[in-house]
Amino acid sequence: MTTDVQPGTTTPASNSRKMRQSKSGTGAGSANWPVRVGMLILCIAWLVPALGMLVNSFRPRDDQFSSGWWTAFFNPFTSSWTIENYTKALTSDTSGIPMAQAFLNSFIVALPATVIPILIACFAAYAFTFMQWRGRDLMFVVIVGLLVVPNQVAFVPLVKLYGALGMNGTFPAVWLAHIGFGMPLAIYILRTYMSGLPMAVVESAKIDGASHFATFWRLIMPMSTPALASFAIFQFLWVWNDLLVALIFLGRGENTVATVALQGLQGQTGAGRELIPAAGFITIIVPILVFLSLQRYFIRGMTSGSVKG
């Protein structure tokens, strides 16, 4: 004699299994203690250098070079604290340009170098996903294959080309470099995400007489917001923290960005070394704010394209 179990009901066996999982801490959404310890170690490894830089940014030059930053916690009320490092870091022109101006130049470089690749890659990803044309798959493979080509191999040809066009040291030069280097990854991420969107939405728009542009702008773009935010974080952080591309195509001068100014802040004799912690912390504030403001989209964008159904 068999007994039927109605949907939604639980059996004693399933109840006992759930109790064992809850007691052992291995249920869905939970992590065991080795994982937690590992994550704690990783968090500490990431936070300790940032904490040391923050503490040193408020210490005078003599204290920075005579003792470690952790000694400030032994006598926090008797230790010397100052905000002069931040004032000097923003106004010092040791690197050839005030840090405040270099900070503004970083925005001038990072914003177009983030927005323009997204706009172009969105159109390309839509064409690769929802439009049929000859050579589509081959071209997509070629574009994805560019991800394995090191960016450094293009520096010499680009410098020669920009020199012939008189573009070296200008913002358009570094914009075009970052756009070209970031485009393959942008197309790959957006195309992978769009391929997981329901085709019924596009087909319904076709039946209603919507053009490709209307379908793209009114349906696909809003539905692709997590993927757009994910790539925006990647690209913005890459451009903002970049030193090599900015140093090659912009160099030092009135268009110097924050990373290049930070690298040259200490000068040839090390006279400005005490300003580096303050200037470095000013530089990392923007990436932290960008990531914290878009992290919910970042997680959705990274996970939505990996699971279908």
PDB file of C-alpha atoms in Angstrom:
ATOM      1  CA  MET A   1       0.000   0.000   0.000  1.00  0.00           C
ATOM      2  CA  THR A   2       1.445   3.334  -1.049  1.00  0.00           C
ATOM      3  CA  THR A   3       0.627   6.769   0.173  1.00  0.00           C
ATOM      4  CA  ASP A   4       0.509   9.762  -2.122  1.00  0.00           C
ATOM      5  CA  VAL A   5       2.233  12.922  -1.010  1.00  0.00           C
ATOM      6  CA  GLN A   6       0.427  16.056  -2.054  1.00  0.00           C
ATOM      7  CA  PRO A   7       2.485  18.811  -3.640  1.00  0.00           C
ATOM      8  CA  GLY A   8       3.660  21.360  -1.120  1.00  0.00           C
ATOM      9  CA  THR A   9       3.540  18.929   1.814  1.00  0.00           C
ATOM     10  CA  THR A  10       6.581  17.738   3.745  1.00  0.00           C
ATOM     11  CA  THR A  11       7.490  14.296   4.946  1.00  0.00           C
ATOM     12  CA  PRO A  12       9.290  13.324   8.166  1.00  0.00           C
ATOM     13  CA  ALA A  13      12.366  12.391   6.108  1.00  0.00           C
ATOM     14  CA  SER A  14      12.530  15.783   4.432  1.00  0.00           C
ATOM     15  CA  ASN A  15      12.006  17.530   7.766  1.00  0.00           C
ATOM     16  CA  SER A  16      14.860  15.640   9.368  1.00  0.00           C
ATOM     17  CA  ARG A  17      17.103  16.375   6.379  1.00  0.00           C
ATOM     18  CA  LYS A  18      16.363  20.105   6.661  1.00  0.00           C
ATOM     19  CA  MET A  19      17.088  19.999  10.393  1.00  0.00           C
ATOM     20  CA  ARG A  20      20.455  18.329   9.756  1.00  0.00           C
ATOM     21  CA  GLN A  21      21.323  20.931   7.133  1.00  0.00           C
ATOM     22  CA  SER A  22      20.416  23.795   9.429  1.00  0.00           C
ATOM     23  CA  LYS A  23      22.442  22.354  12.294  1.00  0.00           C
ATOM     24  CA  SER A  24      25.497  21.703  10.156  1.00  0.00           C
ATOM     25  CA  GLY A  25      25.285  25.101   8.485  1.00  0.00           C
ATOM     26  CA  THR A  26      25.366  23.640   4.962  1.00  0.00           C
ATOM     27  CA  GLY A  27      21.883  24.671   3.862  1.00  0.00           C
ATOM     28  CA  ALA A  28      21.189  26.791   0.817  1.00  0.00           C
ATOM     29  CA  GLY A  29      22.699  30.244   1.078  1.00  0.00           C
ATOM     30  CA  SER A  30      25.014  29.406   4.007  1.00  0.00           C
ATOM     31  CA  ALA A  31      28.777  28.867   4.081  1.00  0.00           C
ATOM     32  CA  ASN A  32      30.846  26.593   6.305  1.00  0.00           C
ATOM     33  CA  TRP A  33      33.576  27.918   8.575  1.00  0.00           C
ATOM     34  CA  PRO A  34      36.572  27.390   6.218  1.00  0.00           C
ATOM     35  CA  VAL A  35      34.867  29.575   3.605  1.00  0.00           C
ATOM     36  CA  ARG A  36      34.093  32.222   6.179  1.00  0.00           C
ATOM     37  CA  VAL A  37      37.676  32.208   7.492  1.00  0.00           C
ATOM     38  CA  GLY A  38      39.024  32.456   3.949  1.00  0.00           C
ATOM     39  CA  MET A  39      36.751  35.390   3.146  1.00  0.00           C
ATOM     40  CA  LEU A  40      37.761  37.102   6.389  1.00  0.00           C
ATOM     41  CA  ILE A  41      41.458  36.723   5.504  1.00  0.00           C
ATOM     42  CA  LEU A  42      40.847  38.163   2.028  1.00  0.00           C
ATOM     43  CA  CYS A  43      38.942  41.129   3.452  1.00  0.00           C
ATOM     44  CA  ILE A  44      41.716  41.850   5.944  1.00  0.00           C
ATOM     45  CA  ALA A  45      44.358  41.571   3.203  1.00  0.00           C
ATOM     46  CA  TRP A  46      42.460  44.158   1.140  1.00  0.00           C
ATOM     47  CA  LEU A  47      41.573  46.522   3.979  1.00  0.00           C
ATOM     48  CA  VAL A  48      44.873  46.700   5.890  1.00  0.00           C
ATOM     49  CA  PRO A  49      46.852  48.555   3.161  1.00  0.00           C
ATOM     50  CA  ALA A  50      43.974  51.006   2.647  1.00  0.00           C
ATOM     51  CA  LEU A  51      43.762  51.576   6.408  1.00  0.00           C
ATOM     52  CA  GLY A  52      47.501  52.179   6.615  1.00  0.00           C
ATOM     53  CA  MET A  53      47.344  54.697   3.776  1.00  0.00           C
ATOM     54  CA  LEU A  54      44.418  56.484   5.444  1.00  0.00           C
ATOM     55  CA  VAL A  55      46.205  56.710   8.787  1.00  0.00           C
ATOM     56  CA  ASN A  56      49.468  57.941   7.243  1.00  0.00           C
ATOM     57  CA  SER A  57      47.607  60.567   5.244  1.00  0.00           C
ATOM     58  CA  PHE A  58      46.856  62.380   8.523  1.00  0.00           C
ATOM     59  CA  ARG A  59      50.379  62.035  10.002  1.00  0.00           C
ATOM     60  CA  PRO A  60      53.225  64.544   9.579  1.00  0.00           C
ATOM     61  CA  ARG A  61      56.263  63.692   7.474  1.00  0.00           C
ATOM     62  CA  ASP A  62      58.552  62.954  10.438  1.00  0.00           C
ATOM     63  CA  ASP A  63      56.041  60.544  11.996  1.00  0.00           C
ATOM     64  CA  GLN A  64      55.490  58.724   8.701  1.00  0.00           C
ATOM     65  CA  PHE A  65      59.194  58.025   8.204  1.00  0.00           C
ATOM     66  CA  SER A  66      60.147  57.361  11.829  1.00  0.00           C
ATOM     67  CA  SER A  67      57.510  54.774  12.775  1.00  0.00           C
ATOM     68  CA  GLY A  68      54.925  52.461  11.259  1.00  0.00           C
ATOM     69  CA  TRP A  69      51.358  53.619  10.762  1.00  0.00           C
ATOM     70  CA  TRP A  70      50.052  51.114  13.340  1.00  0.00           C
ATOM     71  CA  THR A  71      51.940  52.905  16.123  1.00  0.00           C
ATOM     72  CA  ALA A  72      49.417  55.743  15.861  1.00  0.00           C
ATOM     73  CA  PHE A  73      46.841  53.477  17.544  1.00  0.00           C
ATOM     74  CA  PHE A  74      48.999  52.969  20.609  1.00  0.00           C
ATOM     75  CA  ASN A  75      48.596  56.616  21.675  1.00  0.00           C
ATOM     76  CA  PRO A  76      45.896  58.023  19.401  1.00  0.00           C
ATOM     77  CA  PHE A  77      45.238  61.109  21.528  1.00  0.00           C
ATOM     78  CA  THR A  78      48.885  62.113  21.900  1.00  0.00           C
ATOM     79  CA  SER A  79      49.917  61.389  18.309  1.00  0.00           C
ATOM     80  CA  SER A  80      50.279  64.266  15.858  1.00  0.00           C
ATOM     81  CA  TRP A  81      47.425  64.536  13.368  1.00  0.00           C
ATOM     82  CA  THR A  82      47.174  67.003  10.508  1.00  0.00           C
ATOM     83  CA  ILE A  83      45.151  67.690   7.363  1.00  0.00           C
ATOM     84  CA  GLU A  84      48.010  69.667   5.819  1.00  0.00           C
ATOM     85  CA  ASN A  85      48.926  66.684   3.650  1.00  0.00           C
ATOM     86  CA  TYR A  86      45.570  66.888   1.858  1.00  0.00           C
ATOM     87  CA  THR A  87      45.890  70.637   1.345  1.00  0.00           C
ATOM     88  CA  LYS A  88      49.389  70.331  -0.082  1.00  0.00           C
ATOM     89  CA  ALA A  89      48.450  67.296  -2.205  1.00  0.00           C
ATOM     90  CA  LEU A  90      45.641  69.202  -3.922  1.00  0.00           C
ATOM     91  CA  THR A  91      47.700  72.346  -4.534  1.00  0.00           C
ATOM     92  CA  SER A  92      51.234  71.006  -5.012  1.00  0.00           C
ATOM     93  CA  ASP A  93      52.620  71.177  -8.555  1.00  0.00           C
ATOM     94  CA  THR A  94      55.640  68.969  -7.867  1.00  0.00           C
ATOM     95  CA  SER A  95      54.517  66.662 -10.670  1.00  0.00           C
ATOM     96  CA  GLY A  96      54.081  69.606 -13.045  1.00  0.00           C
ATOM     97  CA  ILE A  97      50.379  70.188 -12.408  1.00  0.00           C
ATOM     98  CA  PRO A  98      48.265  70.644  -9.241  1.00  0.00           C
ATOM     99  CA  MET A  99      46.652  67.426  -8.071  1.00  0.00           C
ATOM    100  CA  ALA A 100      43.221  69.067  -8.145  1.00  0.00           C
ATOM    101  CA  GLN A 101      43.607  69.792 -11.871  1.00  0.00           C
ATOM    102  CA  ALA A 102      44.889  66.257 -12.489  1.00  0.00           C
ATOM    103  CA  PHE A 103      41.859  64.932 -10.611  1.00  0.00           C
ATOM    104  CA  LEU A 104      39.588  66.877 -12.978  1.00  0.00           C
ATOM    105  CA  ASN A 105      41.536  65.605 -15.990  1.00  0.00           C
ATOM    106  CA  SER A 106      40.905  62.036 -14.838  1.00  0.00           C
ATOM    107  CA  PHE A 107      37.173  62.701 -15.029  1.00  0.00           C
ATOM    108  CA  ILE A 108      37.588  64.229 -18.490  1.00  0.00           C
ATOM    109  CA  VAL A 109      39.340  61.053 -19.627  1.00  0.00           C
ATOM    110  CA  ALA A 110      37.292  58.436 -17.757  1.00  0.00           C
ATOM    111  CA  LEU A 111      33.737  59.557 -18.530  1.00  0.00           C
ATOM    112  CA  PRO A 112      33.920  59.601 -22.362  1.00  0.00           C
ATOM    113  CA  ALA A 113      36.144  56.494 -22.365  1.00  0.00           C
ATOM    114  CA  THR A 114      33.386  54.698 -20.414  1.00  0.00           C
ATOM    115  CA  VAL A 115      30.216  56.026 -22.059  1.00  0.00           C
ATOM    116  CA  ILE A 116      31.291  55.867 -25.718  1.00  0.00           C
ATOM    117  CA  PRO A 117      32.279  52.153 -25.718  1.00  0.00           C
ATOM    118  CA  ILE A 118      28.994  51.279 -24.000  1.00  0.00           C
ATOM    119  CA  LEU A 119      26.933  53.123 -26.621  1.00  0.00           C
ATOM    120  CA  ILE A 120      28.772  51.523 -29.541  1.00  0.00           C
ATOM    121  CA  ALA A 121      28.872  48.062 -27.953  1.00  0.00           C
ATOM    122  CA  CYS A 122      25.121  48.164 -27.260  1.00  0.00           C
ATOM    123  CA  PHE A 123      24.314  48.587 -30.945  1.00  0.00           C
ATOM    124  CA  ALA A 124      26.839  45.915 -31.905  1.00  0.00           C
ATOM    125  CA  ALA A 125      25.560  43.443 -29.300  1.00  0.00           C
ATOM    126  CA  TYR A 126      21.978  43.958 -30.481  1.00  0.00           C
ATOM    127  CA  ALA A 127      23.018  43.305 -34.090  1.00  0.00           C
ATOM    128  CA  PHE A 128      24.920  40.163 -33.094  1.00  0.00           C
ATOM    129  CA  THR A 129      21.973  38.864 -31.057  1.00  0.00           C
ATOM    130  CA  PHE A 130      18.734  39.819 -32.747  1.00  0.00           C
ATOM    131  CA  MET A 131      19.642  40.503 -36.394  1.00  0.00           C
ATOM    132  CA  GLN A 132      20.507  37.974 -39.097  1.00  0.00           C
ATOM    133  CA  TRP A 133      23.269  38.887 -41.550  1.00  0.00           C
ATOM    134  CA  ARG A 134      26.026  37.102 -43.412  1.00  0.00           C
ATOM    135  CA  GLY A 135      29.267  36.590 -41.490  1.00  0.00           C
ATOM    136  CA  ARG A 136      27.722  37.472 -38.132  1.00  0.00           C
ATOM    137  CA  ASP A 137      29.175  34.558 -36.151  1.00  0.00           C
ATOM    138  CA  LEU A 138      32.599  34.838 -37.795  1.00  0.00           C
ATOM    139  CA  MET A 139      32.867  38.526 -36.995  1.00  0.00           C
ATOM    140  CA  PHE A 140      31.829  37.898 -33.395  1.00  0.00           C
ATOM    141  CA  VAL A 141      34.536  35.241 -33.041  1.00  0.00           C
ATOM    142  CA  VAL A 142      37.121  37.675 -34.438  1.00  0.00           C
ATOM    143  CA  ILE A 143      36.059  40.396 -31.997  1.00  0.00           C
ATOM    144  CA  VAL A 144      36.166  38.022 -29.028  1.00  0.00           C
ATOM    145  CA  GLY A 145      39.569  36.798 -30.224  1.00  0.00           C
ATOM    146  CA  LEU A 146      40.913  40.318 -29.783  1.00  0.00           C
ATOM    147  CA  LEU A 147      40.581  39.826 -26.015  1.00  0.00           C
ATOM    148  CA  VAL A 148      43.688  37.605 -26.033  1.00  0.00           C
ATOM    149  CA  VAL A 149      45.819  40.185 -27.872  1.00  0.00           C
ATOM    150  CA  PRO A 150      47.910  42.247 -25.411  1.00  0.00           C
ATOM    151  CA  ASN A 151      47.195  45.966 -25.541  1.00  0.00           C
ATOM    152  CA  GLN A 152      50.919  46.717 -25.436  1.00  0.00           C
ATOM    153  CA  VAL A 153      51.462  45.497 -29.009  1.00  0.00           C
ATOM    154  CA  ALA A 154      49.373  48.436 -30.267  1.00  0.00           C
ATOM    155  CA  PHE A 155      51.246  51.186 -28.420  1.00  0.00           C
ATOM    156  CA  VAL A 156      54.028  51.796 -30.963  1.00  0.00           C
ATOM    157  CA  PRO A 157      51.741  51.874 -34.050  1.00  0.00           C
ATOM    158  CA  LEU A 158      49.279  54.149 -32.239  1.00  0.00           C
ATOM    159  CA  VAL A 159      52.000  56.553 -31.095  1.00  0.00           C
ATOM    160  CA  LYS A 160      53.290  56.819 -34.671  1.00  0.00           C
ATOM    161  CA  LEU A 161      49.773  57.304 -36.033  1.00  0.00           C
ATOM    162  CA  TYR A 162      48.877  59.929 -33.435  1.00  0.00           C
ATOM    163  CA  GLY A 163      52.197  61.669 -34.055  1.00  0.00           C
ATOM    164  CA  ALA A 164      51.457  61.908 -37.770  1.00  0.00           C
ATOM    165  CA  LEU A 165      48.010  63.314 -37.000  1.00  0.00           C
ATOM    166  CA  GLY A 166      49.280  65.672 -34.291  1.00  0.00           C
ATOM    167  CA  MET A 167      47.151  64.006 -31.612  1.00  0.00           C
ATOM    168  CA  ASN A 168      49.799  62.966 -29.089  1.00  0.00           C
ATOM    169  CA  GLY A 169      49.200  64.556 -25.696  1.00  0.00           C
ATOM    170  CA  THR A 170      45.514  65.269 -26.385  1.00  0.00           C
ATOM    171  CA  PHE A 171      42.402  63.855 -24.763  1.00  0.00           C
ATOM    172  CA  PRO A 172      40.998  62.359 -28.024  1.00  0.00           C
ATOM    173  CA  ALA A 173      44.148  60.238 -28.313  1.00  0.00           C
ATOM    174  CA  VAL A 174      43.636  58.544 -24.961  1.00  0.00           C
ATOM    175  CA  TRP A 175      39.859  58.322 -25.535  1.00  0.00           C
ATOM    176  CA  LEU A 176      40.330  56.403 -28.771  1.00  0.00           C
ATOM    177  CA  ALA A 177      42.928  54.127 -27.158  1.00  0.00           C
ATOM    178  CA  HIS A 178      40.668  53.174 -24.262  1.00  0.00           C
ATOM    179  CA  ILE A 179      37.649  52.791 -26.558  1.00  0.00           C
ATOM    180  CA  GLY A 180      39.547  50.409 -28.827  1.00  0.00           C
ATOM    181  CA  PHE A 181      40.975  48.388 -25.944  1.00  0.00           C
ATOM    182  CA  GLY A 182      37.626  48.106 -24.127  1.00  0.00           C
ATOM    183  CA  MET A 183      35.322  47.452 -27.074  1.00  0.00           C
ATOM    184  CA  PRO A 184      35.839  43.640 -27.434  1.00  0.00           C
ATOM    185  CA  LEU A 185      35.033  42.998 -23.773  1.00  0.00           C
ATOM    186  CA  ALA A 186      32.010  45.303 -23.900  1.00  0.00           C
ATOM    187  CA  ILE A 187      30.560  43.544 -26.958  1.00  0.00           C
ATOM    188  CA  TYR A 188      31.187  40.119 -25.429  1.00  0.00           C
ATOM    189  CA  ILE A 189      29.533  40.954 -22.094  1.00  0.00           C
ATOM    190  CA  LEU A 190      26.498  42.661 -23.635  1.00  0.00           C
ATOM    191  CA  ARG A 191      25.974  40.063 -26.342  1.00  0.00           C
ATOM    192  CA  THR A 192      26.144  37.238 -23.779  1.00  0.00           C
ATOM    193  CA  TYR A 193      23.597  39.020 -21.605  1.00  0.00           C
ATOM    194  CA  MET A 194      21.229  39.888 -24.470  1.00  0.00           C
ATOM    195  CA  SER A 195      21.256  36.302 -25.706  1.00  0.00           C
ATOM    196  CA  GLY A 196      19.584  35.337 -22.413  1.00  0.00           C
ATOM    197  CA  LEU A 197      16.709  37.797 -22.848  1.00  0.00           C
ATOM    198  CA  PRO A 198      13.333  36.352 -23.948  1.00  0.00           C
ATOM    199  CA  MET A 199      12.979  36.347 -27.732  1.00  0.00           C
ATOM    200  CA  ALA A 200       9.215  36.624 -27.314  1.00  0.00           C
ATOM    201  CA  VAL A 201       9.631  40.287 -26.388  1.00  0.00           C
ATOM    202  CA  VAL A 202      11.449  41.074 -29.635  1.00  0.00           C
ATOM    203  CA  GLU A 203       9.007  39.030 -31.704  1.00  0.00           C
ATOM    204  CA  SER A 204       6.054  40.818 -30.113  1.00  0.00           C
ATOM    205  CA  ALA A 205       7.638  44.163 -30.943  1.00  0.00           C
ATOM    206  CA  LYS A 206       8.052  43.025 -34.565  1.00  0.00           C
ATOM    207  CA  ILE A 207       4.392  42.045 -34.772  1.00  0.00           C
ATOM    208  CA  ASP A 208       3.426  45.472 -33.440  1.00  0.00           C
ATOM    209  CA  GLY A 209       5.454  47.074 -36.238  1.00  0.00           C
ATOM    210  CA  ALA A 210       8.319  48.386 -34.122  1.00  0.00           C
ATOM    211  CA  SER A 211      11.580  49.104 -35.920  1.00  0.00           C
ATOM    212  CA  HIS A 212      14.914  47.685 -34.789  1.00  0.00           C
ATOM    213  CA  PHE A 213      15.861  51.021 -33.244  1.00  0.00           C
ATOM    214  CA  ALA A 214      12.573  51.269 -31.323  1.00  0.00           C
ATOM    215  CA  THR A 215      12.967  47.697 -30.075  1.00  0.00           C
ATOM    216  CA  PHE A 216      16.542  48.351 -29.065  1.00  0.00           C
ATOM    217  CA  TRP A 217      15.927  51.667 -27.325  1.00  0.00           C
ATOM    218  CA  ARG A 218      12.598  50.954 -25.610  1.00  0.00           C
ATOM    219  CA  LEU A 219      12.929  47.265 -24.742  1.00  0.00           C
ATOM    220  CA  ILE A 220      16.475  45.882 -24.923  1.00  0.00           C
ATOM    221  CA  MET A 221      18.301  48.821 -23.348  1.00  0.00           C
ATOM    222  CA  PRO A 222      16.131  48.952 -20.178  1.00  0.00           C
ATOM    223  CA  MET A 223      16.299  45.167 -19.834  1.00  0.00           C
ATOM    224  CA  SER A 224      20.112  45.236 -20.186  1.00  0.00           C
ATOM    225  CA  THR A 225      20.723  47.737 -17.382  1.00  0.00           C
ATOM    226  CA  PRO A 226      22.554  45.214 -15.124  1.00  0.00           C
ATOM    227  CA  ALA A 227      24.989  44.268 -17.900  1.00  0.00           C
ATOM    228  CA  LEU A 228      25.533  47.909 -18.815  1.00  0.00           C
ATOM    229  CA  ALA A 229      26.298  48.775 -15.203  1.00  0.00           C
ATOM    230  CA  SER A 230      28.673  45.808 -14.899  1.00  0.00           C
ATOM    231  CA  PHE A 231      30.756  46.873 -17.851  1.00  0.00           C
ATOM    232  CA  ALA A 232      30.571  50.532 -16.810  1.00  0.00           C
ATOM    233  CA  ILE A 233      32.196  49.583 -13.491  1.00  0.00           C
ATOM    234  CA  PHE A 234      34.910  47.543 -15.217  1.00  0.00           C
ATOM    235  CA  GLN A 235      35.702  50.217 -17.784  1.00  0.00           C
ATOM    236  CA  PHE A 236      35.580  53.186 -15.429  1.00  0.00           C
ATOM    237  CA  LEU A 237      37.848  51.535 -12.862  1.00  0.00           C
ATOM    238  CA  TRP A 238      40.253  50.441 -15.595  1.00  0.00           C
ATOM    239  CA  VAL A 239      40.486  53.924 -17.137  1.00  0.00           C
ATOM    240  CA  TRP A 240      40.586  55.759 -13.795  1.00  0.00           C
ATOM    241  CA  ASN A 241      43.380  53.584 -12.379  1.00  0.00           C
ATOM    242  CA  ASP A 242      45.335  53.384 -15.638  1.00  0.00           C
ATOM    243  CA  LEU A 243      48.892  54.683 -15.619  1.00  0.00           C
ATOM    244  CA  LEU A 244      50.546  53.194 -18.708  1.00  0.00           C
ATOM    245  CA  VAL A 245      48.103  54.367 -21.396  1.00  0.00           C
ATOM    246  CA  ALA A 246      47.813  57.840 -19.857  1.00  0.00           C
ATOM    247  CA  LEU A 247      51.588  58.153 -19.522  1.00  0.00           C
ATOM    248  CA  ILE A 248      52.180  57.142 -23.157  1.00  0.00           C
ATOM    249  CA  PHE A 249      49.422  59.085 -24.907  1.00  0.00           C
ATOM    250  CA  LEU A 250      49.049  62.078 -22.574  1.00  0.00           C
ATOM    251  CA  GLY A 251      52.358  62.282 -20.742  1.00  0.00           C
ATOM    252  CA  ARG A 252      53.074  65.105 -18.328  1.00  0.00           C
ATOM    253  CA  GLY A 253      51.679  68.555 -18.858  1.00  0.00           C
ATOM    254  CA  GLU A 254      48.393  70.402 -18.597  1.00  0.00           C
ATOM    255  CA  ASN A 255      46.446  67.207 -19.498  1.00  0.00           C
ATOM    256  CA  THR A 256      48.113  65.009 -16.859  1.00  0.00           C
ATOM    257  CA  VAL A 257      45.702  62.671 -15.071  1.00  0.00           C
ATOM    258  CA  ALA A 258      45.679  61.781 -11.360  1.00  0.00           C
ATOM    259  CA  THR A 259      47.627  58.521 -11.628  1.00  0.00           C
ATOM    260  CA  VAL A 260      50.486  60.156 -13.540  1.00  0.00           C
ATOM    261  CA  ALA A 261      50.507  63.127 -11.156  1.00  0.00           C
ATOM    262  CA  LEU A 262      50.514  60.757  -8.190  1.00  0.00           C
ATOM    263  CA  GLN A 263      53.461  58.854  -9.630  1.00  0.00           C
ATOM    264  CA  GLY A 264      55.484  62.051  -9.985  1.00  0.00           C
ATOM    265  CA  LEU A 265      54.339  63.702  -6.768  1.00  0.00           C
ATOM    266  CA  GLN A 266      57.385  62.724  -4.715  1.00  0.00           C
ATOM    267  CA  GLY A 267      59.739  64.451  -7.148  1.00  0.00           C
ATOM    268  CA  GLN A 268      63.285  63.427  -7.975  1.00  0.00           C
ATOM    269  CA  THR A 269      64.574  63.961  -4.426  1.00  0.00           C
ATOM    270  CA  GLY A 270      61.590  62.477  -2.570  1.00  0.00           C
ATOM    271  CA  ALA A 271      60.568  65.853  -1.149  1.00  0.00           C
ATOM    272  CA  GLY A 272      56.865  65.095  -1.557  1.00  0.00           C
ATOM    273  CA  ARG A 273      56.754  61.517  -0.331  1.00  0.00           C
ATOM    274  CA  GLU A 274      54.622  62.419   2.681  1.00  0.00           C
ATOM    275  CA  LEU A 275      51.878  63.645   0.318  1.00  0.00           C
ATOM    276  CA  ILE A 276      51.497  60.327  -1.505  1.00  0.00           C
ATOM    277  CA  PRO A 277      49.161  58.682   1.102  1.00  0.00           C
ATOM    278  CA  ALA A 278      46.820  61.678   1.053  1.00  0.00           C
ATOM    279  CA  ALA A 279      46.866  61.979  -2.736  1.00  0.00           C
ATOM    280  CA  GLY A 280      46.428  58.222  -3.110  1.00  0.00           C
ATOM    281  CA  PHE A 281      43.420  58.175  -0.823  1.00  0.00           C
ATOM    282  CA  ILE A 282      41.863  61.071  -2.748  1.00  0.00           C
ATOM    283  CA  THR A 283      42.361  59.086  -5.946  1.00  0.00           C
ATOM    284  CA  ILE A 284      40.692  55.888  -4.697  1.00  0.00           C
ATOM    285  CA  ILE A 285      37.603  57.628  -3.280  1.00  0.00           C
ATOM    286  CA  VAL A 286      35.971  57.903  -6.716  1.00  0.00           C
ATOM    287  CA  PRO A 287      36.316  54.184  -7.667  1.00  0.00           C
ATOM    288  CA  ILE A 288      34.967  53.183  -4.252  1.00  0.00           C
ATOM    289  CA  LEU A 289      31.915  55.429  -4.642  1.00  0.00           C
ATOM    290  CA  VAL A 290      31.279  54.164  -8.184  1.00  0.00           C
ATOM    291  CA  PHE A 291      31.428  50.528  -7.127  1.00  0.00           C
ATOM    292  CA  LEU A 292      29.275  50.997  -4.024  1.00  0.00           C
ATOM    293  CA  SER A 293      26.607  52.884  -5.978  1.00  0.00           C
ATOM    294  CA  LEU A 294      26.425  50.279  -8.777  1.00  0.00           C
ATOM    295  CA  GLN A 295      27.211  47.058  -6.920  1.00  0.00           C
ATOM    296  CA  ARG A 296      23.632  45.747  -6.987  1.00  0.00           C
ATOM    297  CA  TYR A 297      23.612  46.062 -10.776  1.00  0.00           C
ATOM    298  CA  PHE A 298      27.088  44.546 -10.903  1.00  0.00           C
ATOM    299  CA  ILE A 299      25.997  41.364  -9.106  1.00  0.00           C
ATOM    300  CA  ARG A 300      22.867  41.028 -11.251  1.00  0.00           C
ATOM    301  CA  GLY A 301      24.810  41.581 -14.450  1.00  0.00           C
ATOM    302  CA  MET A 302      27.426  38.965 -13.576  1.00  0.00           C
ATOM    303  CA  THR A 303      24.901  36.289 -12.585  1.00  0.00           C
ATOM    304  CA  SER A 304      21.934  36.844 -14.896  1.00  0.00           C
ATOM    305  CA  GLY A 305      23.737  35.806 -18.069  1.00  0.00           C
ATOM    306  CA  SER A 306      25.112  32.606 -16.528  1.00  0.00           C
ATOM    307  CA  VAL A 307      21.776  30.884 -15.803  1.00  0.00           C
ATOM    308  CA  LYS A 308      18.937  30.491 -18.260  1.00  0.00           C
ATOM    309  CA  GLY A 309      15.467  29.186 -17.769  1.00  0.00           C
TER     310      GLY A 309
END
